Amino acid sequence: MWRWLAVSVLAVNATAQVPSEPDLASGQKLFTSQCALCHGVAGGGGRGPSLTRAKLNHAADDAALREVIKNGIPPEMPGAWQLSAREVANTAAYVKSLGSVPAEPLIGDVSRGARLYEANGCSGCHINGGRGEGFGPELTGIGSKRSAAYLREALRNPAASTPDGFVYVTATTNSGETVRGIRVNEDTFTVQLKDAQGRFHSMSKADLKELRASRKETPMPGYGTRLSSAELEDLVAYLAGLRGKA
Ligand code: HEC
Ligand code: HEC
């Protein structure tokens, strides 16, 4: 009796929601307006991870992908509660299509890229596979988070792609001393910075003459002119292959 009831309810539902193909064009429009801000225009990554990957960590199948879009991943990824079920399905179909675009072929040489990484002082600012130090973001799993295009741009023009959470701050004390670093924490009365040597500075705001934060400023040098374009490609190939777990 129970089983029969369940089956008939399902049957009614199935006829109520006429199944139809998801609309990719509408999904792309929704993606551009609701998601690109964090995931990049073509899903190449930004504040949120790149979505141009065949396998997404949080979305093993279509249903899980729709769940992620609808409910988000607290605390950083907001749920798209404003979208209807149909719009969520269209957006999901578009996200899925991003993953089936073949990855951009990398023309660089990975082992040359690894040597360039060592020779250019990257380890002075980044941790990578447990080695290195400093205040840059960890690069251990960067290849599974960022597309090759994003990595290339991050090397050429670091200020254009500062990841969330990295705010470069200049603090000038009343006695005229200047400390520059990445903001680690800030509240009403104090601010904590980590400087280029990896040292922490905790300062009382009462002791500061000026506290200047800049989103568009970064201590990372641009490598577009320091390296040849072939070298840049080697470095991109090396970074794209870094897929370890941080
Ligand atoms: C405010 C920024 C922001 C917006 C807007 C945003 N996301 Fe995200 N998204 C993130 C962040 C950050 C993560 C990584 C969360 C984590 O892993 O903890 C993420 C993760 C995801 C994931 C999981 C990736 C994986 O590897 O499993 C998918 C899929 C996704 N977002 C799709 C979307 C879609 C589609 C939209 C638009 C409807 C959207 N996001 C809007 C920030 C955002
Ligand atoms: C003086 C310190 C410094 C040096 C040297 C440096 N970086 Fe960075 N790097 C940073 C900081 C800080 C950020 C975060 C702000 C930004 O994006 O500019 C960053 C960001 C990045 C990003 C983007 C990460 C993301 O998730 O968006 C990549 C990739 C990167 N660096 C690679 C490199 C490589 C490769 C080298 C060596 C060729 C290098 N960096 C040298 C400080 C540095």
Tab-separated table of C-alpha atoms and ligand atoms in Angstrom:
chain	number	residue	atom	x	y	z
A	1	MET	CA	0.000	0.000	0.000
A	2	TRP	CA	2.771	2.424	1.003
A	3	ARG	CA	4.801	1.539	-2.015
A	4	TRP	CA	1.865	2.068	-4.356
A	5	LEU	CA	1.184	5.474	-2.849
A	6	ALA	CA	4.791	6.574	-3.252
A	7	VAL	CA	4.836	5.552	-6.885
A	8	SER	CA	1.658	7.424	-7.714
A	9	VAL	CA	2.936	10.598	-6.011
A	10	LEU	CA	6.106	10.419	-8.078
A	11	ALA	CA	4.070	9.994	-11.228
A	12	VAL	CA	2.031	13.113	-10.479
A	13	ASN	CA	5.189	15.114	-9.832
A	14	ALA	CA	6.765	13.956	-13.035
A	15	THR	CA	3.871	15.215	-15.108
A	16	ALA	CA	3.668	18.482	-13.164
A	17	GLN	CA	7.274	19.451	-13.942
A	18	VAL	CA	7.560	18.872	-17.645
A	19	PRO	CA	11.211	17.905	-18.024
A	20	SER	CA	13.037	20.006	-20.556
A	21	GLU	CA	16.592	20.538	-21.670
A	22	PRO	CA	18.506	23.132	-19.661
A	23	ASP	CA	18.999	26.405	-21.465
A	24	LEU	CA	22.762	27.034	-21.706
A	25	ALA	CA	22.454	30.590	-23.029
A	26	SER	CA	20.282	31.593	-20.105
A	27	GLY	CA	22.734	29.797	-17.770
A	28	GLN	CA	25.607	31.797	-19.202
A	29	LYS	CA	23.716	35.074	-18.689
A	30	LEU	CA	22.956	34.160	-15.096
A	31	PHE	CA	26.571	33.138	-14.532
A	32	THR	CA	27.830	36.465	-15.859
A	33	SER	CA	25.519	38.457	-13.624
A	34	GLN	CA	25.620	36.353	-10.431
A	35	CYS	CA	28.849	34.373	-10.366
A	36	ALA	CA	31.512	36.006	-12.543
A	37	LEU	CA	32.289	38.571	-9.858
A	38	CYS	CA	33.940	35.792	-7.839
A	39	HIS	CA	34.611	33.039	-10.373
A	40	GLY	CA	35.858	35.122	-13.302
A	41	VAL	CA	34.088	35.945	-16.564
A	42	ALA	CA	34.728	32.570	-18.180
A	43	GLY	CA	34.889	30.756	-14.845
A	44	GLY	CA	38.691	31.021	-14.801
A	45	GLY	CA	38.772	31.895	-11.110
A	46	GLY	CA	39.247	34.958	-8.937
A	47	ARG	CA	38.037	35.277	-5.411
A	48	GLY	CA	36.423	31.855	-5.878
A	49	PRO	CA	38.138	28.856	-7.485
A	50	SER	CA	38.345	28.235	-11.224
A	51	LEU	CA	35.346	26.211	-12.457
A	52	THR	CA	36.926	25.179	-15.753
A	53	ARG	CA	37.735	21.764	-14.338
A	54	ALA	CA	36.205	18.407	-15.170
A	55	LYS	CA	35.990	17.473	-11.468
A	56	LEU	CA	34.719	19.856	-8.815
A	57	ASN	CA	35.546	19.039	-5.187
A	58	HIS	CA	32.129	19.956	-3.843
A	59	ALA	CA	30.019	18.798	-6.769
A	60	ALA	CA	30.516	15.170	-7.675
A	61	ASP	CA	27.349	14.997	-9.820
A	62	ASP	CA	24.634	17.247	-11.310
A	63	ALA	CA	22.417	17.131	-8.217
A	64	ALA	CA	25.319	18.077	-5.932
A	65	LEU	CA	26.259	20.917	-8.289
A	66	ARG	CA	22.711	22.318	-8.128
A	67	GLU	CA	22.841	22.014	-4.318
A	68	VAL	CA	26.123	23.978	-4.187
A	69	ILE	CA	24.686	26.735	-6.385
A	70	LYS	CA	21.422	26.937	-4.456
A	71	ASN	CA	22.839	26.712	-0.905
A	72	GLY	CA	26.404	27.961	-1.354
A	73	ILE	CA	29.363	26.792	0.727
A	74	PRO	CA	29.542	28.743	3.975
A	75	PRO	CA	31.153	31.013	4.798
A	76	GLU	CA	32.682	32.228	1.519
A	77	MET	CA	30.327	31.126	-1.216
A	78	PRO	CA	26.837	32.628	-0.938
A	79	GLY	CA	23.758	30.595	-1.891
A	80	ALA	CA	21.832	31.773	-4.946
A	81	TRP	CA	18.488	31.781	-3.140
A	82	GLN	CA	17.218	34.415	-5.577
A	83	LEU	CA	17.271	31.929	-8.474
A	84	SER	CA	14.345	29.654	-9.327
A	85	ALA	CA	14.903	25.890	-9.631
A	86	ARG	CA	14.871	26.281	-13.397
A	87	GLU	CA	17.490	29.060	-13.282
A	88	VAL	CA	19.677	26.995	-10.945
A	89	ALA	CA	19.477	24.095	-13.410
A	90	ASN	CA	20.457	26.375	-16.306
A	91	THR	CA	23.367	27.845	-14.361
A	92	ALA	CA	24.504	24.349	-13.352
A	93	ALA	CA	24.417	23.223	-16.984
A	94	TYR	CA	26.575	26.192	-17.952
A	95	VAL	CA	29.069	25.496	-15.119
A	96	LYS	CA	29.244	21.896	-16.283
A	97	SER	CA	29.961	23.006	-19.837
A	98	LEU	CA	32.923	25.024	-18.532
A	99	GLY	CA	34.425	21.810	-17.193
A	100	SER	CA	34.183	20.004	-20.505
A	101	VAL	CA	36.123	22.651	-22.422
A	102	PRO	CA	39.499	21.007	-22.935
A	103	ALA	CA	42.142	22.610	-20.733
A	104	GLU	CA	44.330	25.080	-22.563
A	105	PRO	CA	47.381	23.207	-23.864
A	106	LEU	CA	50.437	24.325	-21.915
A	107	ILE	CA	53.389	25.017	-24.145
A	108	GLY	CA	55.867	25.687	-21.333
A	109	ASP	CA	58.414	23.272	-19.928
A	110	VAL	CA	57.653	22.201	-16.358
A	111	SER	CA	61.217	21.514	-15.210
A	112	ARG	CA	62.491	24.795	-16.661
A	113	GLY	CA	59.570	26.437	-14.838
A	114	ALA	CA	60.634	24.813	-11.560
A	115	ARG	CA	64.151	26.227	-11.990
A	116	LEU	CA	62.764	29.698	-12.754
A	117	TYR	CA	60.661	29.447	-9.611
A	118	GLU	CA	63.827	28.837	-7.559
A	119	ALA	CA	65.869	31.479	-9.368
A	120	ASN	CA	63.336	34.299	-9.068
A	121	GLY	CA	62.825	34.372	-5.341
A	122	CYS	CA	59.251	33.066	-5.371
A	123	SER	CA	60.025	31.013	-2.227
A	124	GLY	CA	60.844	34.215	-0.391
A	125	CYS	CA	57.150	35.094	-0.412
A	126	HIS	CA	55.243	31.847	-1.005
A	127	ILE	CA	54.986	28.465	0.660
A	128	ASN	CA	54.927	25.643	-1.868
A	129	GLY	CA	54.832	22.006	-0.807
A	130	GLY	CA	56.047	22.846	2.696
A	131	ARG	CA	58.986	24.968	1.467
A	132	GLY	CA	59.316	28.729	1.403
A	133	GLU	CA	58.103	31.518	3.643
A	134	GLY	CA	56.608	34.971	3.658
A	135	PHE	CA	53.294	36.694	3.254
A	136	GLY	CA	52.116	35.605	-0.181
A	137	PRO	CA	49.312	33.050	-0.595
A	138	GLU	CA	50.280	29.375	-0.431
A	139	LEU	CA	50.891	27.936	-3.916
A	140	THR	CA	50.827	24.210	-3.043
A	141	GLY	CA	47.485	23.516	-4.774
A	142	ILE	CA	47.357	26.568	-7.037
A	143	GLY	CA	47.082	24.495	-10.250
A	144	SER	CA	43.741	23.019	-9.230
A	145	LYS	CA	42.384	26.396	-8.109
A	146	ARG	CA	43.442	28.685	-10.951
A	147	SER	CA	43.337	28.413	-14.738
A	148	ALA	CA	46.501	28.868	-16.813
A	149	ALA	CA	45.145	32.197	-18.081
A	150	TYR	CA	44.669	33.419	-14.515
A	151	LEU	CA	48.191	32.318	-13.523
A	152	ARG	CA	49.720	34.061	-16.536
A	153	GLU	CA	47.910	37.276	-15.637
A	154	ALA	CA	48.858	36.956	-11.945
A	155	LEU	CA	52.535	36.840	-12.969
A	156	ARG	CA	52.355	39.628	-15.539
A	157	ASN	CA	50.174	41.977	-13.576
A	158	PRO	CA	49.884	40.915	-9.918
A	159	ALA	CA	47.931	43.996	-8.855
A	160	ALA	CA	45.050	43.113	-11.195
A	161	SER	CA	44.277	39.827	-9.463
A	162	THR	CA	44.817	40.220	-5.744
A	163	PRO	CA	43.003	37.324	-4.095
A	164	ASP	CA	40.498	38.022	-1.377
A	165	GLY	CA	41.971	38.581	2.048
A	166	PHE	CA	45.218	40.074	0.769
A	167	VAL	CA	45.175	43.738	1.591
A	168	TYR	CA	48.494	45.552	1.524
A	169	VAL	CA	48.728	48.109	4.298
A	170	THR	CA	51.059	50.970	5.122
A	171	ALA	CA	51.057	52.057	8.759
A	172	THR	CA	52.840	55.247	9.835
A	173	THR	CA	53.353	55.709	13.562
A	174	ASN	CA	53.165	59.053	15.370
A	175	SER	CA	56.949	58.949	15.680
A	176	GLY	CA	57.259	58.672	11.889
A	177	GLU	CA	58.152	54.984	11.548
A	178	THR	CA	56.583	53.159	8.586
A	179	VAL	CA	55.619	49.489	8.517
A	180	ARG	CA	54.266	47.820	5.375
A	181	GLY	CA	52.723	44.422	5.178
A	182	ILE	CA	49.706	42.234	4.618
A	183	ARG	CA	46.834	42.864	7.000
A	184	VAL	CA	46.302	39.789	9.158
A	185	ASN	CA	43.700	41.191	11.482
A	186	GLU	CA	42.101	44.478	12.409
A	187	ASP	CA	39.595	45.651	15.000
A	188	THR	CA	38.483	49.010	16.321
A	189	PHE	CA	41.621	49.646	18.364
A	190	THR	CA	44.430	47.557	16.888
A	191	VAL	CA	45.810	46.274	13.599
A	192	GLN	CA	48.119	43.300	12.976
A	193	LEU	CA	50.433	43.149	9.961
A	194	LYS	CA	52.783	40.527	8.573
A	195	ASP	CA	55.766	42.098	6.836
A	196	ALA	CA	57.835	40.840	3.897
A	197	GLN	CA	60.160	38.924	6.230
A	198	GLY	CA	57.179	37.109	7.713
A	199	ARG	CA	57.373	39.050	11.020
A	200	PHE	CA	54.152	40.016	12.776
A	201	HIS	CA	53.534	43.586	13.966
A	202	SER	CA	50.696	44.380	16.318
A	203	MET	CA	49.971	48.078	16.607
A	204	SER	CA	47.592	50.174	18.607
A	205	LYS	CA	45.688	52.572	16.344
A	206	ALA	CA	46.149	55.326	18.938
A	207	ASP	CA	49.879	55.195	18.113
A	208	LEU	CA	49.325	55.574	14.373
A	209	LYS	CA	49.337	58.761	12.399
A	210	GLU	CA	48.087	57.056	9.257
A	211	LEU	CA	46.806	53.624	8.217
A	212	ARG	CA	46.471	53.218	4.475
A	213	ALA	CA	45.051	50.054	2.943
A	214	SER	CA	45.221	49.418	-0.752
A	215	ARG	CA	43.459	46.628	-2.606
A	216	LYS	CA	45.099	47.438	-5.881
A	217	GLU	CA	48.637	47.469	-4.515
A	218	THR	CA	50.759	44.378	-4.053
A	219	PRO	CA	54.322	43.692	-2.967
A	220	MET	CA	54.589	41.031	-5.663
A	221	PRO	CA	56.712	42.259	-8.566
A	222	GLY	CA	55.308	41.898	-12.093
A	223	TYR	CA	57.251	39.329	-14.111
A	224	GLY	CA	56.022	40.387	-17.557
A	225	THR	CA	59.188	42.384	-18.222
A	226	ARG	CA	61.624	40.457	-15.980
A	227	LEU	CA	61.064	37.197	-17.849
A	228	SER	CA	60.842	36.442	-21.569
A	229	SER	CA	57.468	35.217	-22.789
A	230	ALA	CA	58.900	31.689	-23.177
A	231	GLU	CA	60.077	31.777	-19.563
A	232	LEU	CA	56.683	33.034	-18.467
A	233	GLU	CA	55.074	30.030	-20.184
A	234	ASP	CA	57.508	27.655	-18.425
A	235	LEU	CA	56.559	29.147	-15.087
A	236	VAL	CA	52.816	28.910	-15.900
A	237	ALA	CA	53.239	25.237	-16.853
A	238	TYR	CA	55.045	24.594	-13.570
A	239	LEU	CA	52.395	26.380	-11.467
A	240	ALA	CA	49.510	24.686	-13.333
A	241	GLY	CA	51.007	21.344	-12.304
A	242	LEU	CA	51.015	22.190	-8.581
A	243	ARG	CA	48.015	20.209	-7.443
A	244	GLY	CA	48.964	19.129	-3.945
A	245	LYS	CA	46.773	19.616	-0.898
A	246	ALA	CA	47.701	22.644	1.210
B	1	HEC	C1	31.062	36.131	-3.206
B	1	HEC	C2	31.818	35.264	-4.066
B	1	HEC	C3	31.111	34.127	-4.789
B	1	HEC	C4	29.975	34.195	-5.586
B	1	HEC	C5	29.111	35.403	-5.910
B	1	HEC	C6	29.788	32.853	-6.089
B	1	HEC	N1	30.758	32.002	-5.609
B	1	HEC	FE1	30.954	30.036	-6.019
B	1	HEC	N2	32.479	29.893	-4.703
B	1	HEC	C7	33.072	30.956	-4.042
B	1	HEC	C8	34.124	30.466	-3.178
B	1	HEC	C9	35.022	31.302	-2.283
B	1	HEC	C10	34.141	29.054	-3.337
B	1	HEC	C11	35.061	28.047	-2.622
B	1	HEC	C12	34.360	27.661	-1.355
B	1	HEC	C13	35.103	26.597	-0.576
B	1	HEC	O1	35.707	25.705	-1.188
B	1	HEC	O2	35.018	26.662	0.653
B	1	HEC	C14	33.098	28.747	-4.315
B	1	HEC	C15	32.816	27.457	-4.756
B	1	HEC	C16	31.959	27.172	-5.809
B	1	HEC	C17	31.771	25.862	-6.379
B	1	HEC	C18	32.451	24.581	-5.934
B	1	HEC	C19	33.775	24.397	-6.641
B	1	HEC	C20	34.394	23.055	-6.323
B	1	HEC	O3	35.588	22.856	-6.635
B	1	HEC	O4	33.719	22.193	-5.787
B	1	HEC	C21	30.880	25.990	-7.409
B	1	HEC	C22	30.383	24.900	-8.334
B	1	HEC	C23	30.489	27.379	-7.459
B	1	HEC	N3	31.174	28.063	-6.469
B	1	HEC	C24	29.608	27.910	-8.370
B	1	HEC	C25	29.076	29.198	-8.280
B	1	HEC	C26	28.010	29.705	-9.101
B	1	HEC	C27	27.343	28.936	-10.236
B	1	HEC	C28	27.751	30.976	-8.674
B	1	HEC	C29	26.681	31.940	-9.169
B	1	HEC	C30	25.307	31.475	-9.035
B	1	HEC	C31	28.677	31.289	-7.606
B	1	HEC	N4	29.464	30.180	-7.397
B	1	HEC	C32	28.754	32.505	-6.947
B	1	HEC	C33	32.698	32.277	-4.146
B	1	HEC	C34	31.582	32.749	-4.812
B	2	HEC	C1	57.803	40.143	-2.551
B	2	HEC	C2	56.933	39.013	-2.371
B	2	HEC	C3	56.531	38.153	-3.568
B	2	HEC	C4	57.352	37.588	-4.528
B	2	HEC	C5	58.856	37.726	-4.691
B	2	HEC	C6	56.482	36.784	-5.357
B	2	HEC	N1	55.185	36.882	-4.934
B	2	HEC	FE1	53.584	35.974	-5.753
B	2	HEC	N2	52.349	37.013	-4.522
B	2	HEC	C7	52.749	37.777	-3.450
B	2	HEC	C8	51.568	38.332	-2.771
B	2	HEC	C9	51.567	39.218	-1.538
B	2	HEC	C10	50.436	37.857	-3.501
B	2	HEC	C11	48.945	38.164	-3.194
B	2	HEC	C12	48.594	39.509	-3.773
B	2	HEC	C13	48.639	39.509	-5.278
B	2	HEC	O1	47.933	38.732	-5.925
B	2	HEC	O2	49.444	40.291	-5.813
B	2	HEC	C14	50.976	37.028	-4.585
B	2	HEC	C15	50.177	36.354	-5.521
B	2	HEC	C16	50.648	35.365	-6.376
B	2	HEC	C17	49.822	34.515	-7.196
B	2	HEC	C18	48.297	34.562	-7.277
B	2	HEC	C19	47.729	33.659	-6.232
B	2	HEC	C20	46.237	33.639	-6.233
B	2	HEC	O3	45.672	32.716	-5.607
B	2	HEC	O4	45.588	34.509	-6.821
B	2	HEC	C21	50.666	33.665	-7.889
B	2	HEC	C22	50.280	32.583	-8.865
B	2	HEC	C23	52.006	34.001	-7.499
B	2	HEC	N3	51.962	35.043	-6.573
B	2	HEC	C24	53.152	33.379	-7.983
B	2	HEC	C25	54.444	33.848	-7.778
B	2	HEC	C26	55.619	33.343	-8.462
B	2	HEC	C27	55.622	32.185	-9.427
B	2	HEC	C28	56.670	34.105	-8.049
B	2	HEC	C29	58.114	34.051	-8.526
B	2	HEC	C30	58.306	34.203	-9.966
B	2	HEC	C31	56.164	35.079	-7.087
B	2	HEC	N4	54.815	34.890	-6.954
B	2	HEC	C32	56.928	36.018	-6.428
B	2	HEC	C33	54.047	38.040	-3.089
B	2	HEC	C34	55.165	37.704	-3.836
